Amino acid sequence: MNGKLKGKHFITLRDWSNDEINLLLDVAGDLKRKFYMDVPTPYLPYKTIFLMFFEQSTRTRNSMEAGIAQLGGHANYLDTGTMQIAHGEVAKDTATILSSYGHGIACRHCVWGVGNQYITEMAKYASRPVMNLQCDLYHPMQGVADLMTIKEKFEDTKGLKVSIIWAYATSHKKPISVPLTQCLLFTRYKMDVTLAYPEGFELPDWVIEESKANALASGGSFKISHDIDEAFKDADVVIPKNWGSWSSKQENVDIELFKDWKCTEARMALASDRVCYMHALPADRGNEVDDSVIDGPHSIVFQEAENRLHTAKAVMALTI
Ligand code: CP
């Protein structure tokens, strides 16, 4: 690892080495222990972070707001609909100005073909670190929390069978950023990753190529399946979650044909005895997953959600 992480942007984990991610997880673990023991962690006293949201959030907003307060700093929550962005103010001007007022900028912008470009443009001009709170391509905050959770449950990630599975939902069209981030990240950690989806819900070709290359380099594996039962079979971790179409060729796919792509107790019974059920949340209960699974003994969704706090704090403590 070269140098410190102060000032480093956190836009995609592709820009963070495994050594840097491992350090981040170490810091998150330390912050978690201190949180449990009520040990103060004022690592960022009097620091201000701006939290810009183009979309709704429960976990991301509150883990960042609570997190910066617990580090001794302060968050300004910014609903972008109330900012001059609504009148056309550009990313460059917003980033230049906000970074002159505080110590970091974080942003969620999930509009396909726009979000990542916007956040990257801000990073070009901000004099402080820029953090991605989910865009059309990446959700690095979710990715590191998921990795932390998997590492807490399983001592060794080598050969761990992890299935990232498309699931039917009606709640809203969910971005591809969560499964995309998981494919790219878990293959770097020697896991045997299966990506399963009905035809029409593929991820971009470059993601598949890079996931395969990551797996080859790490000693893990990466495969694609269109059979949901096959994806559950013998899996140690299942992550069944909806994602929406992102390319025009997918627009005509009739999602109602795939109502059966659901996480049920019968499918969990196909998995390994130690299987863990994960979901970034919010879950579309009754569609993506049965209540008996998400509320059942194999579910670790609340540990996963809690780890969003500890990892968010680690990202801020290391980069601001
Ligand atoms: N998982 C996640 O990012 O949750 P929110 O949309 O509630 O922030």
mmCIF file of C-alpha atoms and ligand atoms in Angstrom:
data_model
loop_
_atom_site.group_PDB
_atom_site.id
_atom_site.type_symbol
_atom_site.label_atom_id
_atom_site.label_comp_id
_atom_site.label_asym_id
_atom_site.label_seq_id
_atom_site.Cartn_x
_atom_site.Cartn_y
_atom_site.Cartn_z
ATOM 1 C CA MET A 1 0.000 0.000 0.000
ATOM 2 C CA ASN A 2 1.433 3.371 -0.959
ATOM 3 C CA GLY A 3 0.890 6.266 1.396
ATOM 4 C CA LYS A 4 -2.118 7.297 3.367
ATOM 5 C CA LEU A 5 -5.721 7.311 2.259
ATOM 6 C CA LYS A 6 -6.436 10.911 3.323
ATOM 7 C CA GLY A 7 -8.013 12.721 0.388
ATOM 8 C CA LYS A 8 -8.621 9.532 -1.637
ATOM 9 C CA HIS A 9 -11.964 9.412 -3.411
ATOM 10 C CA PHE A 10 -14.270 6.485 -2.677
ATOM 11 C CA ILE A 11 -16.198 6.160 -5.928
ATOM 12 C CA THR A 12 -15.532 2.586 -6.929
ATOM 13 C CA LEU A 13 -13.698 -0.223 -5.146
ATOM 14 C CA ARG A 14 -11.915 -0.844 -8.462
ATOM 15 C CA ASP A 15 -9.729 2.132 -7.423
ATOM 16 C CA TRP A 16 -8.961 0.593 -4.026
ATOM 17 C CA SER A 17 -6.393 -2.199 -3.716
ATOM 18 C CA ASN A 18 -7.090 -5.275 -1.604
ATOM 19 C CA ASP A 19 -4.565 -3.957 0.958
ATOM 20 C CA GLU A 20 -6.507 -0.695 1.188
ATOM 21 C CA ILE A 21 -9.844 -2.502 1.496
ATOM 22 C CA ASN A 22 -8.393 -4.817 4.154
ATOM 23 C CA LEU A 23 -7.200 -1.800 6.141
ATOM 24 C CA LEU A 24 -10.667 -0.284 5.799
ATOM 25 C CA LEU A 25 -12.217 -3.488 7.176
ATOM 26 C CA ASP A 26 -9.721 -3.533 10.075
ATOM 27 C CA VAL A 27 -10.681 0.038 10.976
ATOM 28 C CA ALA A 28 -14.398 -0.812 10.649
ATOM 29 C CA GLY A 29 -13.931 -3.771 13.022
ATOM 30 C CA ASP A 30 -12.137 -1.544 15.533
ATOM 31 C CA LEU A 31 -14.882 1.087 15.298
ATOM 32 C CA LYS A 32 -17.522 -1.620 15.775
ATOM 33 C CA ARG A 33 -15.872 -2.912 18.961
ATOM 34 C CA LYS A 34 -15.555 0.625 20.323
ATOM 35 C CA PHE A 35 -19.203 1.367 19.442
ATOM 36 C CA TYR A 36 -20.289 -1.734 21.401
ATOM 37 C CA MET A 37 -18.234 -0.627 24.422
ATOM 38 C CA ASP A 38 -19.344 3.026 24.228
ATOM 39 C CA VAL A 39 -15.756 4.111 23.714
ATOM 40 C CA PRO A 40 -15.719 7.585 22.102
ATOM 41 C CA THR A 41 -14.095 7.768 18.639
ATOM 42 C CA PRO A 42 -13.630 11.498 17.947
ATOM 43 C CA TYR A 43 -11.338 11.020 14.943
ATOM 44 C CA LEU A 44 -12.923 13.797 12.871
ATOM 45 C CA PRO A 45 -13.651 16.628 15.316
ATOM 46 C CA TYR A 46 -15.276 19.719 13.804
ATOM 47 C CA LYS A 47 -15.202 18.177 10.304
ATOM 48 C CA THR A 48 -18.171 18.707 7.993
ATOM 49 C CA ILE A 49 -19.360 16.334 5.285
ATOM 50 C CA PHE A 50 -22.024 17.222 2.717
ATOM 51 C CA LEU A 51 -24.466 14.419 1.890
ATOM 52 C CA MET A 52 -26.158 14.990 -1.461
ATOM 53 C CA PHE A 53 -29.091 12.717 -2.301
ATOM 54 C CA PHE A 54 -30.792 12.638 -5.694
ATOM 55 C CA GLU A 55 -32.819 9.613 -4.462
ATOM 56 C CA GLN A 56 -34.359 8.215 -1.306
ATOM 57 C CA SER A 57 -32.375 6.371 1.366
ATOM 58 C CA THR A 58 -32.734 4.851 4.815
ATOM 59 C CA ARG A 59 -29.471 2.977 5.524
ATOM 60 C CA THR A 60 -27.013 5.114 3.576
ATOM 61 C CA ARG A 61 -28.196 8.474 4.815
ATOM 62 C CA ASN A 62 -28.498 7.421 8.445
ATOM 63 C CA SER A 63 -25.249 5.430 8.606
ATOM 64 C CA MET A 64 -23.401 8.470 7.235
ATOM 65 C CA GLU A 65 -25.174 10.997 9.483
ATOM 66 C CA ALA A 66 -24.887 8.911 12.633
ATOM 67 C CA GLY A 67 -21.370 7.883 11.634
ATOM 68 C CA ILE A 68 -19.935 11.381 11.238
ATOM 69 C CA ALA A 69 -21.574 12.462 14.518
ATOM 70 C CA GLN A 70 -19.952 9.502 16.292
ATOM 71 C CA LEU A 71 -16.597 10.568 14.815
ATOM 72 C CA GLY A 72 -17.027 14.058 16.265
ATOM 73 C CA GLY A 73 -18.048 15.793 13.049
ATOM 74 C CA HIS A 74 -21.214 17.026 11.406
ATOM 75 C CA ALA A 75 -23.247 16.182 8.281
ATOM 76 C CA ASN A 76 -25.227 18.599 6.117
ATOM 77 C CA TYR A 77 -28.019 16.606 4.472
ATOM 78 C CA LEU A 78 -28.789 18.003 1.022
ATOM 79 C CA ASP A 79 -31.887 17.003 -0.901
ATOM 80 C CA THR A 80 -30.657 17.905 -4.383
ATOM 81 C CA GLY A 81 -34.195 18.856 -5.406
ATOM 82 C CA THR A 82 -33.848 21.896 -3.151
ATOM 83 C CA MET A 83 -30.403 22.890 -4.433
ATOM 84 C CA GLN A 84 -29.550 25.141 -7.387
ATOM 85 C CA ILE A 85 -28.824 21.941 -9.312
ATOM 86 C CA ALA A 86 -32.553 22.172 -10.058
ATOM 87 C CA HIS A 87 -31.789 25.400 -11.966
ATOM 88 C CA GLY A 88 -28.869 23.875 -13.855
ATOM 89 C CA GLU A 89 -25.873 24.517 -11.584
ATOM 90 C CA VAL A 90 -23.175 22.128 -12.784
ATOM 91 C CA ALA A 91 -21.242 19.461 -10.853
ATOM 92 C CA LYS A 92 -17.980 21.404 -11.136
ATOM 93 C CA ASP A 93 -19.398 24.513 -9.418
ATOM 94 C CA THR A 94 -21.257 22.537 -6.742
ATOM 95 C CA ALA A 95 -18.168 20.448 -5.917
ATOM 96 C CA THR A 96 -15.793 23.426 -5.864
ATOM 97 C CA ILE A 97 -18.022 25.381 -3.526
ATOM 98 C CA LEU A 98 -19.051 22.589 -1.120
ATOM 99 C CA SER A 99 -15.476 21.394 -0.760
ATOM 100 C CA SER A 100 -14.424 24.927 0.173
ATOM 101 C CA TYR A 101 -16.993 24.877 3.006
ATOM 102 C CA GLY A 102 -16.110 21.528 4.576
ATOM 103 C CA HIS A 103 -14.031 18.388 4.484
ATOM 104 C CA GLY A 104 -15.824 15.864 2.262
ATOM 105 C CA ILE A 105 -18.689 15.408 -0.184
ATOM 106 C CA ALA A 106 -20.803 12.282 -0.526
ATOM 107 C CA CYS A 107 -23.446 11.785 -3.185
ATOM 108 C CA ARG A 108 -26.132 9.317 -4.307
ATOM 109 C CA HIS A 109 -27.129 9.641 -7.952
ATOM 110 C CA CYS A 110 -28.518 6.484 -9.577
ATOM 111 C CA VAL A 111 -29.845 7.773 -12.911
ATOM 112 C CA TRP A 112 -28.572 5.393 -15.612
ATOM 113 C CA GLY A 113 -25.814 6.919 -17.734
ATOM 114 C CA VAL A 114 -25.724 10.058 -15.571
ATOM 115 C CA GLY A 115 -25.008 9.230 -11.903
ATOM 116 C CA ASN A 116 -21.446 7.938 -12.120
ATOM 117 C CA GLN A 117 -20.476 10.683 -14.564
ATOM 118 C CA TYR A 118 -21.844 13.311 -12.180
ATOM 119 C CA ILE A 119 -19.957 11.981 -9.154
ATOM 120 C CA THR A 120 -16.744 11.538 -11.164
ATOM 121 C CA GLU A 121 -17.076 15.099 -12.443
ATOM 122 C CA MET A 122 -17.439 16.369 -8.869
ATOM 123 C CA ALA A 123 -14.318 14.436 -7.854
ATOM 124 C CA LYS A 124 -12.361 16.151 -10.642
ATOM 125 C CA TYR A 125 -12.969 19.560 -9.110
ATOM 126 C CA ALA A 126 -13.481 18.920 -5.372
ATOM 127 C CA SER A 127 -10.539 19.801 -3.136
ATOM 128 C CA ARG A 128 -11.782 17.193 -0.621
ATOM 129 C CA PRO A 129 -12.566 13.472 -0.927
ATOM 130 C CA VAL A 130 -15.746 12.528 -2.779
ATOM 131 C CA MET A 131 -17.673 9.439 -1.678
ATOM 132 C CA ASN A 132 -20.143 7.508 -3.795
ATOM 133 C CA LEU A 133 -23.318 6.701 -1.861
ATOM 134 C CA GLN A 134 -24.599 4.640 -4.850
ATOM 135 C CA CYS A 135 -24.661 5.507 -8.501
ATOM 136 C CA ASP A 136 -25.897 3.787 -11.640
ATOM 137 C CA LEU A 137 -22.797 1.544 -11.657
ATOM 138 C CA TYR A 138 -21.391 1.140 -8.159
ATOM 139 C CA HIS A 139 -22.419 0.925 -4.515
ATOM 140 C CA PRO A 140 -19.022 0.709 -2.779
ATOM 141 C CA MET A 141 -20.425 1.470 0.705
ATOM 142 C CA GLN A 142 -22.704 -1.577 0.372
ATOM 143 C CA GLY A 143 -19.883 -3.663 -1.079
ATOM 144 C CA VAL A 144 -17.503 -3.184 1.848
ATOM 145 C CA ALA A 145 -20.306 -3.743 4.392
ATOM 146 C CA ASP A 146 -21.218 -6.993 2.613
ATOM 147 C CA LEU A 147 -17.592 -8.124 2.570
ATOM 148 C CA MET A 148 -17.219 -7.313 6.276
ATOM 149 C CA THR A 149 -20.377 -9.310 7.055
ATOM 150 C CA ILE A 150 -19.236 -12.333 5.034
ATOM 151 C CA LYS A 151 -15.820 -12.243 6.715
ATOM 152 C CA GLU A 152 -17.478 -12.100 10.138
ATOM 153 C CA LYS A 153 -19.547 -15.201 9.348
ATOM 154 C CA PHE A 154 -16.895 -17.241 7.521
ATOM 155 C CA GLU A 155 -13.264 -17.199 8.594
ATOM 156 C CA ASP A 156 -11.916 -17.923 5.134
ATOM 157 C CA THR A 157 -13.502 -16.594 1.951
ATOM 158 C CA LYS A 158 -11.436 -18.925 -0.276
ATOM 159 C CA GLY A 159 -13.772 -21.303 -2.070
ATOM 160 C CA LEU A 160 -16.872 -19.824 -0.431
ATOM 161 C CA LYS A 161 -19.837 -20.477 -2.717
ATOM 162 C CA VAL A 162 -21.653 -17.165 -3.133
ATOM 163 C CA SER A 163 -24.691 -16.845 -5.391
ATOM 164 C CA ILE A 164 -25.845 -13.407 -6.530
ATOM 165 C CA ILE A 165 -29.353 -14.055 -7.818
ATOM 166 C CA TRP A 166 -31.881 -11.860 -9.621
ATOM 167 C CA ALA A 167 -35.271 -11.848 -7.852
ATOM 168 C CA TYR A 168 -38.738 -10.690 -8.851
ATOM 169 C CA ALA A 169 -39.957 -7.413 -7.301
ATOM 170 C CA THR A 170 -42.689 -4.877 -7.839
ATOM 171 C CA SER A 171 -41.560 -2.171 -5.384
ATOM 172 C CA HIS A 172 -39.328 -0.151 -7.704
ATOM 173 C CA LYS A 173 -36.773 -0.588 -10.470
ATOM 174 C CA LYS A 174 -33.584 -1.257 -8.547
ATOM 175 C CA PRO A 175 -30.173 -0.238 -9.935
ATOM 176 C CA ILE A 176 -27.605 -2.835 -11.021
ATOM 177 C CA SER A 177 -24.971 -1.231 -8.790
ATOM 178 C CA VAL A 178 -25.278 -3.739 -5.924
ATOM 179 C CA PRO A 179 -24.852 -7.003 -7.893
ATOM 180 C CA LEU A 180 -22.263 -5.307 -10.128
ATOM 181 C CA THR A 181 -20.173 -4.241 -7.113
ATOM 182 C CA GLN A 182 -20.513 -7.680 -5.489
ATOM 183 C CA CYS A 183 -19.402 -9.544 -8.646
ATOM 184 C CA LEU A 184 -16.325 -7.361 -9.042
ATOM 185 C CA LEU A 185 -15.420 -7.431 -5.328
ATOM 186 C CA PHE A 186 -16.116 -10.985 -4.206
ATOM 187 C CA THR A 187 -14.110 -12.451 -7.087
ATOM 188 C CA ARG A 188 -11.086 -10.537 -5.714
ATOM 189 C CA TYR A 189 -11.500 -12.410 -2.422
ATOM 190 C CA LYS A 190 -11.173 -15.957 -3.814
ATOM 191 C CA MET A 191 -14.891 -16.703 -3.637
ATOM 192 C CA ASP A 192 -16.651 -19.032 -6.077
ATOM 193 C CA VAL A 193 -19.267 -16.626 -7.394
ATOM 194 C CA THR A 194 -22.372 -17.603 -9.366
ATOM 195 C CA LEU A 195 -24.385 -14.830 -11.004
ATOM 196 C CA ALA A 196 -27.898 -16.108 -11.787
ATOM 197 C CA TYR A 197 -30.657 -14.299 -13.658
ATOM 198 C CA PRO A 198 -33.399 -14.925 -16.211
ATOM 199 C CA GLU A 199 -32.273 -14.024 -19.711
ATOM 200 C CA GLY A 200 -32.774 -10.311 -20.237
ATOM 201 C CA PHE A 201 -31.305 -9.201 -16.895
ATOM 202 C CA GLU A 202 -27.631 -9.570 -17.721
ATOM 203 C CA LEU A 203 -24.975 -7.205 -16.376
ATOM 204 C CA PRO A 204 -22.727 -5.298 -18.821
ATOM 205 C CA ASP A 205 -20.172 -7.450 -20.690
ATOM 206 C CA TRP A 206 -17.192 -5.617 -19.173
ATOM 207 C CA VAL A 207 -18.396 -6.558 -15.665
ATOM 208 C CA ILE A 208 -18.483 -10.238 -16.614
ATOM 209 C CA GLU A 209 -15.026 -10.053 -18.201
ATOM 210 C CA GLU A 210 -13.523 -8.232 -15.227
ATOM 211 C CA SER A 211 -15.168 -10.602 -12.715
ATOM 212 C CA LYS A 212 -13.716 -13.589 -14.585
ATOM 213 C CA ALA A 213 -10.276 -11.947 -14.667
ATOM 214 C CA ASN A 214 -10.485 -11.147 -10.930
ATOM 215 C CA ALA A 215 -11.399 -14.741 -10.163
ATOM 216 C CA LEU A 216 -8.560 -16.055 -12.299
ATOM 217 C CA ALA A 217 -6.066 -13.786 -10.531
ATOM 218 C CA SER A 218 -7.295 -14.550 -7.009
ATOM 219 C CA GLY A 219 -7.894 -18.285 -7.349
ATOM 220 C CA GLY A 220 -11.680 -17.997 -7.105
ATOM 221 C CA SER A 221 -14.203 -18.632 -9.860
ATOM 222 C CA PHE A 222 -17.056 -16.883 -11.629
ATOM 223 C CA LYS A 223 -19.910 -18.409 -13.589
ATOM 224 C CA ILE A 224 -23.311 -17.423 -14.943
ATOM 225 C CA SER A 225 -26.488 -19.478 -14.573
ATOM 226 C CA HIS A 226 -30.067 -19.039 -15.788
ATOM 227 C CA ASP A 227 -31.356 -21.679 -13.371
ATOM 228 C CA ILE A 228 -32.355 -20.341 -9.948
ATOM 229 C CA ASP A 229 -32.387 -23.763 -8.279
ATOM 230 C CA GLU A 230 -28.896 -24.478 -9.534
ATOM 231 C CA ALA A 231 -27.756 -21.162 -8.011
ATOM 232 C CA PHE A 232 -29.126 -22.139 -4.581
ATOM 233 C CA LYS A 233 -27.668 -25.662 -4.660
ATOM 234 C CA ASP A 234 -24.875 -26.030 -2.051
ATOM 235 C CA ALA A 235 -24.449 -22.234 -1.773
ATOM 236 C CA ASP A 236 -22.860 -20.838 1.414
ATOM 237 C CA VAL A 237 -24.197 -17.328 0.803
ATOM 238 C CA VAL A 238 -27.260 -16.426 -1.269
ATOM 239 C CA ILE A 239 -28.034 -12.831 -2.240
ATOM 240 C CA PRO A 240 -31.365 -12.876 -4.113
ATOM 241 C CA LYS A 241 -32.245 -9.329 -5.099
ATOM 242 C CA ASN A 242 -34.040 -7.556 -7.886
ATOM 243 C CA TRP A 243 -32.286 -5.384 -10.403
ATOM 244 C CA GLY A 244 -33.842 -3.569 -13.302
ATOM 245 C CA SER A 245 -33.080 -3.543 -16.983
ATOM 246 C CA TRP A 246 -30.419 -1.013 -17.957
ATOM 247 C CA SER A 247 -30.049 -1.394 -21.703
ATOM 248 C CA SER A 248 -32.630 -0.735 -24.400
ATOM 249 C CA LYS A 249 -32.494 -4.367 -25.537
ATOM 250 C CA GLN A 250 -33.865 -5.364 -22.102
ATOM 251 C CA GLU A 251 -36.818 -2.979 -22.129
ATOM 252 C CA ASN A 252 -39.209 -5.471 -23.701
ATOM 253 C CA VAL A 253 -38.543 -8.227 -21.178
ATOM 254 C CA ASP A 254 -41.786 -9.110 -19.355
ATOM 255 C CA ILE A 255 -40.824 -9.293 -15.665
ATOM 256 C CA GLU A 256 -44.131 -11.035 -14.816
ATOM 257 C CA LEU A 257 -42.766 -14.172 -16.497
ATOM 258 C CA PHE A 258 -40.233 -14.463 -13.679
ATOM 259 C CA LYS A 259 -42.432 -14.288 -10.571
ATOM 260 C CA ASP A 260 -40.986 -17.631 -9.553
ATOM 261 C CA TRP A 261 -37.523 -16.086 -9.089
ATOM 262 C CA LYS A 262 -38.064 -15.811 -5.353
ATOM 263 C CA CYS A 263 -36.118 -16.860 -2.260
ATOM 264 C CA THR A 264 -38.248 -19.490 -0.510
ATOM 265 C CA GLU A 265 -37.647 -21.981 2.295
ATOM 266 C CA ALA A 266 -37.694 -24.790 -0.268
ATOM 267 C CA ARG A 267 -34.870 -23.156 -2.185
ATOM 268 C CA MET A 268 -32.905 -22.405 1.008
ATOM 269 C CA ALA A 269 -33.092 -26.150 1.718
ATOM 270 C CA LEU A 270 -31.086 -26.737 -1.477
ATOM 271 C CA ALA A 271 -28.196 -24.677 -0.109
ATOM 272 C CA SER A 272 -25.445 -25.743 2.301
ATOM 273 C CA ASP A 273 -26.326 -26.256 5.981
ATOM 274 C CA ARG A 274 -24.413 -23.106 6.921
ATOM 275 C CA VAL A 275 -26.035 -20.927 4.241
ATOM 276 C CA CYS A 276 -26.497 -17.226 4.974
ATOM 277 C CA TYR A 277 -29.227 -15.127 3.338
ATOM 278 C CA MET A 278 -28.150 -11.566 2.549
ATOM 279 C CA HIS A 279 -29.901 -8.541 1.037
ATOM 280 C CA ALA A 280 -28.770 -4.916 0.852
ATOM 281 C CA LEU A 281 -32.348 -3.875 1.754
ATOM 282 C CA PRO A 282 -34.980 -2.609 1.347
ATOM 283 C CA ALA A 283 -36.372 -6.045 0.470
ATOM 284 C CA ASP A 284 -39.622 -6.527 -1.405
ATOM 285 C CA ARG A 285 -41.082 -9.017 1.087
ATOM 286 C CA GLY A 286 -43.394 -11.577 -0.469
ATOM 287 C CA ASN A 287 -41.914 -11.013 -3.923
ATOM 288 C CA GLU A 288 -38.119 -11.194 -3.660
ATOM 289 C CA VAL A 289 -38.211 -13.282 -0.507
ATOM 290 C CA ASP A 290 -40.622 -15.041 1.831
ATOM 291 C CA ASP A 291 -40.922 -13.576 5.340
ATOM 292 C CA SER A 292 -39.978 -16.956 6.793
ATOM 293 C CA VAL A 293 -36.548 -16.698 5.103
ATOM 294 C CA ILE A 294 -35.713 -13.040 5.746
ATOM 295 C CA ASP A 295 -36.906 -13.404 9.370
ATOM 296 C CA GLY A 296 -35.506 -16.925 9.671
ATOM 297 C CA PRO A 297 -32.351 -18.412 11.217
ATOM 298 C CA HIS A 298 -30.177 -18.130 8.085
ATOM 299 C CA SER A 299 -30.847 -14.421 7.542
ATOM 300 C CA ILE A 300 -28.038 -11.985 8.357
ATOM 301 C CA VAL A 301 -29.647 -8.914 6.799
ATOM 302 C CA PHE A 302 -29.652 -6.872 9.991
ATOM 303 C CA GLN A 303 -25.988 -7.612 10.717
ATOM 304 C CA GLU A 304 -25.315 -6.615 7.096
ATOM 305 C CA ALA A 305 -27.298 -3.378 7.510
ATOM 306 C CA GLU A 306 -25.607 -2.592 10.829
ATOM 307 C CA ASN A 307 -22.198 -2.997 9.245
ATOM 308 C CA ARG A 308 -23.098 -0.118 6.932
ATOM 309 C CA LEU A 309 -22.526 2.137 9.974
ATOM 310 C CA HIS A 310 -19.117 0.736 10.886
ATOM 311 C CA THR A 311 -17.803 0.660 7.323
ATOM 312 C CA ALA A 312 -19.142 4.150 6.539
ATOM 313 C CA LYS A 313 -17.302 5.447 9.608
ATOM 314 C CA ALA A 314 -14.119 3.693 8.464
ATOM 315 C CA VAL A 315 -14.355 5.234 4.983
ATOM 316 C CA MET A 316 -14.804 8.714 6.468
ATOM 317 C CA ALA A 317 -12.115 8.284 9.150
ATOM 318 C CA LEU A 318 -9.550 7.128 6.587
ATOM 319 C CA THR A 319 -10.277 9.538 3.744
ATOM 320 C CA ILE A 320 -11.324 12.840 5.396
HETATM 321 N N1 CP B 1 -28.815 -0.607 0.935
HETATM 322 C C1 CP B 1 -29.032 0.712 0.801
HETATM 323 O O1 CP B 1 -28.252 1.420 0.150
HETATM 324 O O2 CP B 1 -30.112 1.173 1.473
HETATM 325 P P1 CP B 1 -30.755 2.634 1.334
HETATM 326 O O3 CP B 1 -31.272 2.752 -0.082
HETATM 327 O O4 CP B 1 -31.855 2.685 2.354
HETATM 328 O O5 CP B 1 -29.691 3.650 1.593
#
